[in-house]
Coordinates of C-alpha atoms in Angstrom, one line a residue:
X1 CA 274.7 -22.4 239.9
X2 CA 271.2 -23.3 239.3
X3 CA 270.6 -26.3 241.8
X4 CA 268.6 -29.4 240.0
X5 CA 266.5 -29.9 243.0
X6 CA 264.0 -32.5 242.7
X7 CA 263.3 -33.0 238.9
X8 CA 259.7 -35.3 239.4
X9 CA 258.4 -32.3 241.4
X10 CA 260.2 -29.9 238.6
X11 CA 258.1 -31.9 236.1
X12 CA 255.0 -32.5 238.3
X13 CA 254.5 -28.5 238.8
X14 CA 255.0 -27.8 235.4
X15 CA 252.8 -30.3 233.8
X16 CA 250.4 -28.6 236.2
X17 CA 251.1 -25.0 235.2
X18 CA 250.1 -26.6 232.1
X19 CA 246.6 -27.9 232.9
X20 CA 248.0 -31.4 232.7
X21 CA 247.3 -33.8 235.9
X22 CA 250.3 -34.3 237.7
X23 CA 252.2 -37.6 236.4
X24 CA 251.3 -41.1 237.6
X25 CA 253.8 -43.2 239.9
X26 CA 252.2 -46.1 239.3
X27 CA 252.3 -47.2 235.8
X28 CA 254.3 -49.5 234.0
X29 CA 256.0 -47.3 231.6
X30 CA 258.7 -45.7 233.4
X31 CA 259.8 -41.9 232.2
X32 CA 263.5 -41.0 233.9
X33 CA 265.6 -37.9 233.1
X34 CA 268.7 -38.0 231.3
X35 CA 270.3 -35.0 233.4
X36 CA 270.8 -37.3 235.7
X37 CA 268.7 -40.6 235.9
X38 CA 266.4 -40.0 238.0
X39 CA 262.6 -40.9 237.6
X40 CA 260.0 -38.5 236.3
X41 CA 257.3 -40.8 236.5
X42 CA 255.3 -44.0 235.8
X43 CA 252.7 -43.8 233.3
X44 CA 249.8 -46.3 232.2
X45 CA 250.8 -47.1 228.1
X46 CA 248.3 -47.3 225.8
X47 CA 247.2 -50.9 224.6
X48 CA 245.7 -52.2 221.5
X49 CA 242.1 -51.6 222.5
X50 CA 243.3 -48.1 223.3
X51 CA 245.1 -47.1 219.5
X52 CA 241.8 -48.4 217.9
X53 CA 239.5 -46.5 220.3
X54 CA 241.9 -43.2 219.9
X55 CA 241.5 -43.6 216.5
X56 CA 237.7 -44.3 216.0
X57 CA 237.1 -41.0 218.1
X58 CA 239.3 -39.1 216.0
X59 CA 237.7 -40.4 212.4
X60 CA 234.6 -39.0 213.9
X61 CA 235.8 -35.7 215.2
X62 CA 237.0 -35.3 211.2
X63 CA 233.5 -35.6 210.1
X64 CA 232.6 -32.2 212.1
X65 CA 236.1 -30.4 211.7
X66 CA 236.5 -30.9 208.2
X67 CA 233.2 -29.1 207.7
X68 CA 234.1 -26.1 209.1
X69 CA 235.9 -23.4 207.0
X70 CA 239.4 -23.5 207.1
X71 CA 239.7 -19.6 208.5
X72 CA 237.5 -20.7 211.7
X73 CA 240.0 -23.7 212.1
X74 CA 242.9 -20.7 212.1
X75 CA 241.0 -19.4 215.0
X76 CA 241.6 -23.0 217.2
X77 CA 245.6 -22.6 216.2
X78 CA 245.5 -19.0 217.4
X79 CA 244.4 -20.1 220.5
X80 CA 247.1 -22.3 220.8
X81 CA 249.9 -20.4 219.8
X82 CA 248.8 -17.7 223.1
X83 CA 248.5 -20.9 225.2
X84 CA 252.5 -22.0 224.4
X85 CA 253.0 -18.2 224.4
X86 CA 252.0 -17.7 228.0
X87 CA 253.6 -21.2 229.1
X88 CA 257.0 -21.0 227.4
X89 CA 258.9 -21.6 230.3
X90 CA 257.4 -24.3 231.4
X91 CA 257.0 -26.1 228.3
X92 CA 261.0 -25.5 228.3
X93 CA 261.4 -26.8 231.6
X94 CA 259.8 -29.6 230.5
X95 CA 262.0 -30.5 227.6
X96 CA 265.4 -29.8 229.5
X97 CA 264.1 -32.1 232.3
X98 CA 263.0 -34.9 229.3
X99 CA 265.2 -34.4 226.4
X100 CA 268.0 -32.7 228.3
X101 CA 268.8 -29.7 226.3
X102 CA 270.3 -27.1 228.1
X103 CA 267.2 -23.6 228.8
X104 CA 268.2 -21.5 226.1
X105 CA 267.5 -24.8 223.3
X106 CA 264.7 -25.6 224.9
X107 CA 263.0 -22.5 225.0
X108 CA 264.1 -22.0 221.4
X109 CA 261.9 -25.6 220.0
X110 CA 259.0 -24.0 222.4
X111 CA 259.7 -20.7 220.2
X112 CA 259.3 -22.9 217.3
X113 CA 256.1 -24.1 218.2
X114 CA 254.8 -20.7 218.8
X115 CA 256.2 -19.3 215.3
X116 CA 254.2 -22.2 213.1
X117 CA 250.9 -21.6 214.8
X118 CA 251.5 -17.7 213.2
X119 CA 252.3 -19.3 210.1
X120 CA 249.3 -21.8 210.2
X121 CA 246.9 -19.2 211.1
X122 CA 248.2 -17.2 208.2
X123 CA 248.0 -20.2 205.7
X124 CA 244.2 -20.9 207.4
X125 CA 243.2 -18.2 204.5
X126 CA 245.5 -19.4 201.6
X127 CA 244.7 -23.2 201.3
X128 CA 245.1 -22.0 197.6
X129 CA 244.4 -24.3 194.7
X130 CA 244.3 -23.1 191.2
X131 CA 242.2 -22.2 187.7
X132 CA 243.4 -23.8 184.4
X133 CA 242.8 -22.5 180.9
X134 CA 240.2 -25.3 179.3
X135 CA 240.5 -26.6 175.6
X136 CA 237.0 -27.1 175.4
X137 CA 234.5 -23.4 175.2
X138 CA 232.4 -22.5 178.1
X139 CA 234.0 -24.7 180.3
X140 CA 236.3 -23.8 184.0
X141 CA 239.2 -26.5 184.6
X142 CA 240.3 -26.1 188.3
X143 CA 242.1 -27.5 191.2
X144 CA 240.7 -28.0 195.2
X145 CA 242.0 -29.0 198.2
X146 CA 240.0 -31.0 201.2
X147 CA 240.9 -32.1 204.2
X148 CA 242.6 -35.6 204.1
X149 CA 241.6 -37.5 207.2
X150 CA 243.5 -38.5 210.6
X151 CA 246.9 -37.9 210.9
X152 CA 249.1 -39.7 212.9
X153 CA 252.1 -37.7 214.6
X154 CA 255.6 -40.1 215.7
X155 CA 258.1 -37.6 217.2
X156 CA 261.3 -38.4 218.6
X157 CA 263.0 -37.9 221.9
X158 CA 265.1 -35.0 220.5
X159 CA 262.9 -32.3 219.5
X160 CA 260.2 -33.5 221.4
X161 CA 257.5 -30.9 221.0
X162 CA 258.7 -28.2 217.8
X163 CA 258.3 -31.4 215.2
X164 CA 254.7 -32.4 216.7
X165 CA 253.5 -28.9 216.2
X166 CA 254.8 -28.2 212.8
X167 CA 253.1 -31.2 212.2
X168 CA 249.7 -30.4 214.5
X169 CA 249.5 -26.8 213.6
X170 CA 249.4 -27.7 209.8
X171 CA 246.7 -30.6 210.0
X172 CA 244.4 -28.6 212.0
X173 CA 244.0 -25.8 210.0
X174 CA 243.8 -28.4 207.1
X175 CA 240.9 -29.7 208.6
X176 CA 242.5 -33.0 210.0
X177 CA 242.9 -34.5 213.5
X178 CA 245.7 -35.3 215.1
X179 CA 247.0 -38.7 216.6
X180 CA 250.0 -38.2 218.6
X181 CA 252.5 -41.0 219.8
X182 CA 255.7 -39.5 221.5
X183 CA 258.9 -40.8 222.2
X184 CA 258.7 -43.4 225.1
X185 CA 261.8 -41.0 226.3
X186 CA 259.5 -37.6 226.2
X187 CA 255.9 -38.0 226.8
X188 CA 255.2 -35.2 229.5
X189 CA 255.6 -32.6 227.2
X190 CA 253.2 -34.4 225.2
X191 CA 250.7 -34.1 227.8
X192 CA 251.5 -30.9 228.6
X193 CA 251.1 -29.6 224.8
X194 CA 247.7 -32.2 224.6
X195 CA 246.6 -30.1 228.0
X196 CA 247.1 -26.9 226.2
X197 CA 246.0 -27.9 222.9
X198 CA 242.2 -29.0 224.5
X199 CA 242.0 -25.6 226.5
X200 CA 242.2 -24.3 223.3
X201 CA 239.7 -26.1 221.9
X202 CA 237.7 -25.4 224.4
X203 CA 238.0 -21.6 224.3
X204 CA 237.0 -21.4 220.6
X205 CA 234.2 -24.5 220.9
X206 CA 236.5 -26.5 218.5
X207 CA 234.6 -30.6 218.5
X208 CA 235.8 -32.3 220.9
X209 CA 238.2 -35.4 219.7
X210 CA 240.6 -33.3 217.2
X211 CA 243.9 -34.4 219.6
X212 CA 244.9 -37.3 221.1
X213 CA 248.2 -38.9 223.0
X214 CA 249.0 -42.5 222.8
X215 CA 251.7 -42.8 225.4
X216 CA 253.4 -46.6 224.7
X217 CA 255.9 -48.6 222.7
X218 CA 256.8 -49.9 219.4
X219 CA 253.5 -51.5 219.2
X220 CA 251.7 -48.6 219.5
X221 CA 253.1 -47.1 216.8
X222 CA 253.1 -50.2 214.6
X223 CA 248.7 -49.8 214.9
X224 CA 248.7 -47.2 213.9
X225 CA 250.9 -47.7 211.0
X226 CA 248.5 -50.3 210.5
X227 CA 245.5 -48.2 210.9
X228 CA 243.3 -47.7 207.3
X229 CA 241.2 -44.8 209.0
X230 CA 245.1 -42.8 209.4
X231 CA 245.1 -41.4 206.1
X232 CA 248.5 -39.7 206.9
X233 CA 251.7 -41.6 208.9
X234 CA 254.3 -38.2 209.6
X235 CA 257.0 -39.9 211.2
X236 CA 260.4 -39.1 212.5
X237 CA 263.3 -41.3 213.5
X238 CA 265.5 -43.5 212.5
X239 CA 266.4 -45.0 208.8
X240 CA 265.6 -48.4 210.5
X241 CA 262.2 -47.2 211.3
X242 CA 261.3 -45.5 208.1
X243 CA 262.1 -49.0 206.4
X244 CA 259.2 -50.5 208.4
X245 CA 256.7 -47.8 208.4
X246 CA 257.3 -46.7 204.8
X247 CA 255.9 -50.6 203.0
X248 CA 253.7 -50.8 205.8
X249 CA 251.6 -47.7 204.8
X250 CA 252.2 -48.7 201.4
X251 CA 250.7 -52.0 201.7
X252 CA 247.2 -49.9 202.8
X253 CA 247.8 -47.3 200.5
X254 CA 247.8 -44.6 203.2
X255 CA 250.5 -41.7 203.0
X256 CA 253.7 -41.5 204.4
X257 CA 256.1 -38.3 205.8
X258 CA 259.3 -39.6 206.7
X259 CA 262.0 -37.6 208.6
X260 CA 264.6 -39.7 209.4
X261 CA 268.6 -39.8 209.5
X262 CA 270.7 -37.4 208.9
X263 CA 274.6 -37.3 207.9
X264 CA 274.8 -33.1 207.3
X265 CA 277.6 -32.0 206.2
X266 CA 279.6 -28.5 205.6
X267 CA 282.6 -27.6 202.9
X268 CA 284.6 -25.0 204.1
X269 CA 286.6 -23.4 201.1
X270 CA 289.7 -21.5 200.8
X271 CA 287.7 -18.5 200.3
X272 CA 286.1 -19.0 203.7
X273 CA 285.7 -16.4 206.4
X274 CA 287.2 -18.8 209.5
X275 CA 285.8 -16.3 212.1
X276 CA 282.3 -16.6 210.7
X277 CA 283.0 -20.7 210.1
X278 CA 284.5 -22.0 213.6
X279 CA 281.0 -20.4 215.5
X280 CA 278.8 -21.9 213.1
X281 CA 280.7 -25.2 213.0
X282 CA 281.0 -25.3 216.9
X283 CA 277.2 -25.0 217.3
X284 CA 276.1 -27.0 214.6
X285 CA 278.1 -30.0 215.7
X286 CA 278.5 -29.7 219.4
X287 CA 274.9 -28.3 220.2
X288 CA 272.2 -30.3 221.6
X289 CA 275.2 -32.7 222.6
X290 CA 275.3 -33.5 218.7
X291 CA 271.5 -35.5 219.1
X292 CA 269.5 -33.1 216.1
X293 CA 268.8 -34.9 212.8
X294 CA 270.8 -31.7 211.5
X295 CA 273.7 -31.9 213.7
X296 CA 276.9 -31.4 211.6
X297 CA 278.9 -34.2 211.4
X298 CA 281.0 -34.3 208.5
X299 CA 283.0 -31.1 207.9
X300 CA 285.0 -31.0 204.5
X301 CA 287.8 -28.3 204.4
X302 CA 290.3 -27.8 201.7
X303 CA 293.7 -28.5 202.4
X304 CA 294.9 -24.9 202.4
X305 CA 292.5 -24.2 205.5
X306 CA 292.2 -27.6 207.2
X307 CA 294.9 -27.5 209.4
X308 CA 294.0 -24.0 211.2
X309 CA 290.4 -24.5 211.2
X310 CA 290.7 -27.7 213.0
X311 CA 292.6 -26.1 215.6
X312 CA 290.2 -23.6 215.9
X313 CA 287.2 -25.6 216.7
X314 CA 289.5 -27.6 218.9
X315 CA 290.1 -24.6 220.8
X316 CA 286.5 -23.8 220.8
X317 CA 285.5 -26.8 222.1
X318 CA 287.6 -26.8 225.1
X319 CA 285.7 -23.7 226.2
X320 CA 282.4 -25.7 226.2
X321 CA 281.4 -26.8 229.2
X322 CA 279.6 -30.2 229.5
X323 CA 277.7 -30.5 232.6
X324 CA 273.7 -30.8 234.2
X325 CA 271.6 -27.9 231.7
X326 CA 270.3 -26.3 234.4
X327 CA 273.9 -25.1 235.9
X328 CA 274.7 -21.3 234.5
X329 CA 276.9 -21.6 231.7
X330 CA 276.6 -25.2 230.3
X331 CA 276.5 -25.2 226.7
X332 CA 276.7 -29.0 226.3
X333 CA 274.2 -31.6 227.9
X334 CA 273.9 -35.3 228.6
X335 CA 273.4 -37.7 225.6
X336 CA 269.4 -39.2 225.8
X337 CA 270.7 -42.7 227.2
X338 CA 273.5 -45.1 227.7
X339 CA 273.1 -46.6 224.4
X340 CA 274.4 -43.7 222.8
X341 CA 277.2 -43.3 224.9
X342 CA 278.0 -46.9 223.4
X343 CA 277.0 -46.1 220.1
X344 CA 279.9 -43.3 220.2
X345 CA 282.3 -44.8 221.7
X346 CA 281.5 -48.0 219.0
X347 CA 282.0 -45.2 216.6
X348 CA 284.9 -43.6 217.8
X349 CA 286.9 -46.9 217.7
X350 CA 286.1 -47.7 214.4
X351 CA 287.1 -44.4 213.4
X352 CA 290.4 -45.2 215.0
X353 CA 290.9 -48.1 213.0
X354 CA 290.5 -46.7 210.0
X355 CA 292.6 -44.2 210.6
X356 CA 291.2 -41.1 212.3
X357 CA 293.0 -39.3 214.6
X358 CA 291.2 -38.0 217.6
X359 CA 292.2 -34.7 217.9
X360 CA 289.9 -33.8 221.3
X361 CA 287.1 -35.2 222.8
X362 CA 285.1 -38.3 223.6
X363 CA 285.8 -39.0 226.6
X364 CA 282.9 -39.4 229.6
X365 CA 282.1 -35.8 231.9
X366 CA 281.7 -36.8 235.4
X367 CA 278.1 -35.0 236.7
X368 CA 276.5 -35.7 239.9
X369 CA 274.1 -38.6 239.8
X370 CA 273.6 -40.9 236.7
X371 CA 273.7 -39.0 233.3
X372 CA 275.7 -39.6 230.6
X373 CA 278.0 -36.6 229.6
X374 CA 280.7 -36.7 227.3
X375 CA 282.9 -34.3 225.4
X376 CA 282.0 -33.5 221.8
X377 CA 284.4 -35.3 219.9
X378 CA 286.7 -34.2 216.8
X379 CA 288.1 -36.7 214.5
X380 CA 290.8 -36.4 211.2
X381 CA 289.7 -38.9 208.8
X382 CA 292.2 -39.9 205.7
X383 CA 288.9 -40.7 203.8
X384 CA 285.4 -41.7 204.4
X385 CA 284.7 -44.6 205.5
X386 CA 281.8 -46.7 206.2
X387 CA 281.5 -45.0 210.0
X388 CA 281.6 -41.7 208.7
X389 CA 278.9 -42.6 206.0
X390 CA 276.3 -43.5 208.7
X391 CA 275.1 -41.4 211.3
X392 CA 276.2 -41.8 215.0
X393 CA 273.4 -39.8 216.9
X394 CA 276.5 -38.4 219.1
X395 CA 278.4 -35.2 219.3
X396 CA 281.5 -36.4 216.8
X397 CA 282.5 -34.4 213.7
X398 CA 284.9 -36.0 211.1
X399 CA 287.0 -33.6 209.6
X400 CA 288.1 -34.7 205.7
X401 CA 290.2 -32.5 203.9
X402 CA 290.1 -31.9 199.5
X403 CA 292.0 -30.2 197.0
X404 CA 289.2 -29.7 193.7
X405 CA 286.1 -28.6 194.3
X406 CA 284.6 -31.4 192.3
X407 CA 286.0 -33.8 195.2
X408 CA 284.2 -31.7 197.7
X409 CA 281.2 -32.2 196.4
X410 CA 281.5 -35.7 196.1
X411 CA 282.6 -36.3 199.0
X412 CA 279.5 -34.4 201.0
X413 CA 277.3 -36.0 198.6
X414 CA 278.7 -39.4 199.0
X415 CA 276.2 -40.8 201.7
X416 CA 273.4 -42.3 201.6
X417 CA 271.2 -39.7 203.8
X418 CA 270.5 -36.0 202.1
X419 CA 268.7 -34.2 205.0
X420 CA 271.2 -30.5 205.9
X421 CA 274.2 -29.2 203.8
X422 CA 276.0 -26.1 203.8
X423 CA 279.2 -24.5 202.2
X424 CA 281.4 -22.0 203.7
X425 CA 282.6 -19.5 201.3
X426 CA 283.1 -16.0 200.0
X427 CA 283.4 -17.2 196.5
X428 CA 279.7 -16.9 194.7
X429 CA 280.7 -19.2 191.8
X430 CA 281.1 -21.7 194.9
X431 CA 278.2 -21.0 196.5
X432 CA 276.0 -21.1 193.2
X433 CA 277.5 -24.3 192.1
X434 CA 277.6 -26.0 195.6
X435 CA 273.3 -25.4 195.8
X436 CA 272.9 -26.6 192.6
X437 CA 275.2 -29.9 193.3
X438 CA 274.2 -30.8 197.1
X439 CA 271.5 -33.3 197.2
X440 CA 269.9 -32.8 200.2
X441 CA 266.7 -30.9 201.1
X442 CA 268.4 -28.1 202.9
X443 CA 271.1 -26.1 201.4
X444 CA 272.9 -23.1 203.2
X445 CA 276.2 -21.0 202.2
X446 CA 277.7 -19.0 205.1
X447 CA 275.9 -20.8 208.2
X448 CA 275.6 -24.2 209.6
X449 CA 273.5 -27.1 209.0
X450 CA 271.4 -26.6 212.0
X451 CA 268.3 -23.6 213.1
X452 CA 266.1 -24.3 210.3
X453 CA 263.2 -21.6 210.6
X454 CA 259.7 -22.8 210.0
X455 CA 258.8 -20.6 206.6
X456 CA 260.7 -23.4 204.7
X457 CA 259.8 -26.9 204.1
X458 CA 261.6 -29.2 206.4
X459 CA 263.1 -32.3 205.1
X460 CA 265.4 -34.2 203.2
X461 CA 266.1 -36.7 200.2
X462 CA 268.1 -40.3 200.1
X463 CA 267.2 -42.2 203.0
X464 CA 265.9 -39.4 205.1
X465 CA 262.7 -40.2 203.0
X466 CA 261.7 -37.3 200.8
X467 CA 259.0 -35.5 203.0
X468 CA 258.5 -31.9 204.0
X469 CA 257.4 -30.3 207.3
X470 CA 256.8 -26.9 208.4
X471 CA 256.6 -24.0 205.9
X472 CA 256.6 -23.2 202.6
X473 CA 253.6 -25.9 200.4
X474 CA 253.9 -28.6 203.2
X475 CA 250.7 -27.9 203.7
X476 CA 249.6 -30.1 200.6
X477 CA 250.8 -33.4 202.3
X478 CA 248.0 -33.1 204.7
X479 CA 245.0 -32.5 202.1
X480 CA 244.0 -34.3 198.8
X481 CA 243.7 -32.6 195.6
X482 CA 241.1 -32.5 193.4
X483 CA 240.4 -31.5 189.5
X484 CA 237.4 -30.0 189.1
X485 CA 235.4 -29.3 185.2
X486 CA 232.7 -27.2 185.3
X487 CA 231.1 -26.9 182.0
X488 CA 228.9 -23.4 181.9
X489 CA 227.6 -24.5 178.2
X490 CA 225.0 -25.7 176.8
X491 CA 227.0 -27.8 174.5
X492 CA 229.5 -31.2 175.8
X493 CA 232.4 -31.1 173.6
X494 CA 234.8 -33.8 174.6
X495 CA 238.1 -33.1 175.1
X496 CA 240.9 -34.1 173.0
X497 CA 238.4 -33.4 170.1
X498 CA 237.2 -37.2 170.6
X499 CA 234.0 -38.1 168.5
X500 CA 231.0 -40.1 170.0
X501 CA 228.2 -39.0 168.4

């Protein structure tokens, strides 16, 4: 047993460790802990005046760091990646005491910060554009990059620091500053990472103004939605959001990233290797206490293996204990808030309705003090229906069972979101077929829809919006291309073989 203790001086001495001043108690915006309710602190939001200030210092800060060359930039992300690197564990601490997750999670997203500042570094020397074979003699037809402008960071409650620095890490070797604005839920890990993130700066004599945190609501993020001098809007949340931010931007014709819902799901054939399926179906959908974007929450098993599979992960899930993260041996937190305890048990009645059969789960964890811990929750479905076709950001998993694998797909790709997919099987022609057919941005065969590493781009299609975060050519959402002509001649042909003589 790991006792709690008191979690505002938890978070007080690790913002410290940190380099960040100890949080406020007297603000207006109140931050409490979902392990069990309790307050973290009270901080001063941002206002109005404060977005446009924010963002007039960070326009100006991109007229130095754009200017210098994109390896020296590496250097600034280097920095930072041994900052997070020597305060892991208290970054972790941090998120477990915010976001909830139980140590091991939590020091994994700090892990993920740490891996994309070696991959940004890396990619500081291979901002790579192209050359082009010209029609016309003595000429050079080529492609640059240049940096793009401010960026604007919205992160979510749930991985409340690895999605700002795949983000961060990327713009700033890029050449772009960064404008933060965290979840209201999580902003003391954003001003630990800030904290760490200026030290940085500061050790390699980056200009001062590259970062910034705008602690607030709603209308904090709507400014800078608004913002023109934000060239970039990366957001992640909700559908609902992205369907205000995405015109918004538009409207100015900024550039949008959108992460946003998720509705992953896994076939499991009769090929399948069970074993290898039930632990990667258990994590997927019960980890995190089922709040990741690519929490699995639609498992689709052919009828031959549906029946002993289910059991299985019902088995498996009564060996998971629920209870405060910090106790040895949880595996299964609190959900963020009340409202999605509500939101589940909403869901959980529908499904009943329709016709699901709740096979375990779903029912409230009594923890000392006021959390909100339930059991992840496993539901038979005779079909999919309209709850199972939108995402409950809780730890339920509908189970649906087919006979041709043509129904299979169908069925997983019969939602509107497209973000995580995967197939279980030992059958290639499966495999092949099933990553050609799903329509989502992330397609796995013999693991779960969850644990994406950061050398591939991050994202999905449908109404998780289309962008891409992280590794592979993400890179090229934070910079603007150009087509460059040189003629070396002394002759102007025109191209096409136009006349104009």
């Amino acid at each position: 047993m790991n006792p709690t203790g008191n979690l505002h001086d938890r978070a007080a001495a690790a913002l410290r460790r940190c380099g960040a001043s100890a949080p406020a108690l007297d603000g207006a915006h109140t931050v409490t802990s979902p392990i069990d309710g309790s307050e973290l602190a009270r901080l001063h939001p941002a206002r109005a005046a404060d977005v446009d200030a924010t963002v007039a210092a960070a326009s100006a800060a991109f007229g130095h760091w754009r200017q210098v060359p994109a390896p020296m930039r590496g250097r600034l992300v280097r920095r930072l990646g041994d900052l997070l690197g020597e305060h892991k564990s208290d970054l972790a601490e941090l998120v477990t005491l915010e976001a909830g997750k139980i140590p091991s999670e939590a020091l994994g997203e700090v892990q993920e910060m740490i891996d994309i500042c070696e991959f940004a570094v890396g990619l500081s020397r291979q901002l790579y554009g192209r050359t082009m074979p010209s029609e016309r003699p003595g000429h050079r037809l080529m492609e640059t990059w240049h940096p793009l402008g401010v960026v604007a960071v919205i992160s979510a409650f749930n991985f409340p620091v690895a999605v700002w620095s795949w983000n961060t890490a990327i713009a700033l070797v890029c050449g772009d500053p960064v404008v933060w604005k965290p979840s209201e839920k999580t902003p003391l890990t954003a001003l630990a990472c800030h904290a760490l993130l200026e030290r940085a700066a500061g050790d390699v004599g980056a200009p001062a103004g590259l970062h910034h945190v705008l602690v607030g609501d709603a209308a904090v993020g709507e400014a800078l939605v608004d913002d023109p001098r934000v060239a970039l809007v990366s957001a992640t949340g909700s559908i609902r959001m992205g369907r205000i931010v995405a015109p918004r931007v538009a409207a100015r014709f900024g550039r949008c990233l959108l992460e946003l819902g998720g509705n992953n799901g896994a076939i499991v054939g009769p090929s399948a290797d069970l074993d290898l399926a039930v632990r990667a179906v258990v994590f997927a959908a019960a980890g995190t206490a089922g709040q990741r974007c690519t929490t699995l929450r639609r498992l689709i098993a052919h009828r031959s293996v549906v029946d002993e599979l289910t059991e299985r992960i019902a088995k498996a899930y009564s060996g998971l204990r629920v209870g405060d993260p910090f106790d040895d041996g949880v595996l299964v937190g609190p959900l963020i808030d009340g409202r999605a305890h509500a939101a589940m048990r909403t869901a959980l009645e529908r499904a009943e309705l329709d016709g699901g059969i709740l096979v375990t789960g779903g029912d409230a964890v009594e923890v000392p003090g006021d959390g909100v811990y339930v059991r992840p929750a496993v539901v038979r479905m005779p079909a999919q229906t309209d709850v199972v076709r939108e995402e409950t950001f809780a730890p339920i998993l509908y189970v649906l069972t087919y006979d041709g694998f043509d129904e299979a797909i169908a069925l997983h790709n019969g939602v509107p979101q497209g973000l995580s997919s995967s197939i279980f099987t030992t059958d290639q022609r499966e495999a092949e077929r099933f990553l050609a057919a799903s329509d989502c941005g992330i397609a796995n065969v013999n693991i779960g829809t969850s644990g994406a590493e950061i050398g591939g781009a991050f994202g999905g299609e449908k109404e998780t919006g289309g962008g891409r975060e992280s590794g592979s050519d993400s890179w090229k959402a934070y910079m603007r291309r150009a087509t460059n002509t040189i003629n070396y001649s002394d002759d102007l042909p025109l191209a096409q073989g136009v006349e104009f003589g």
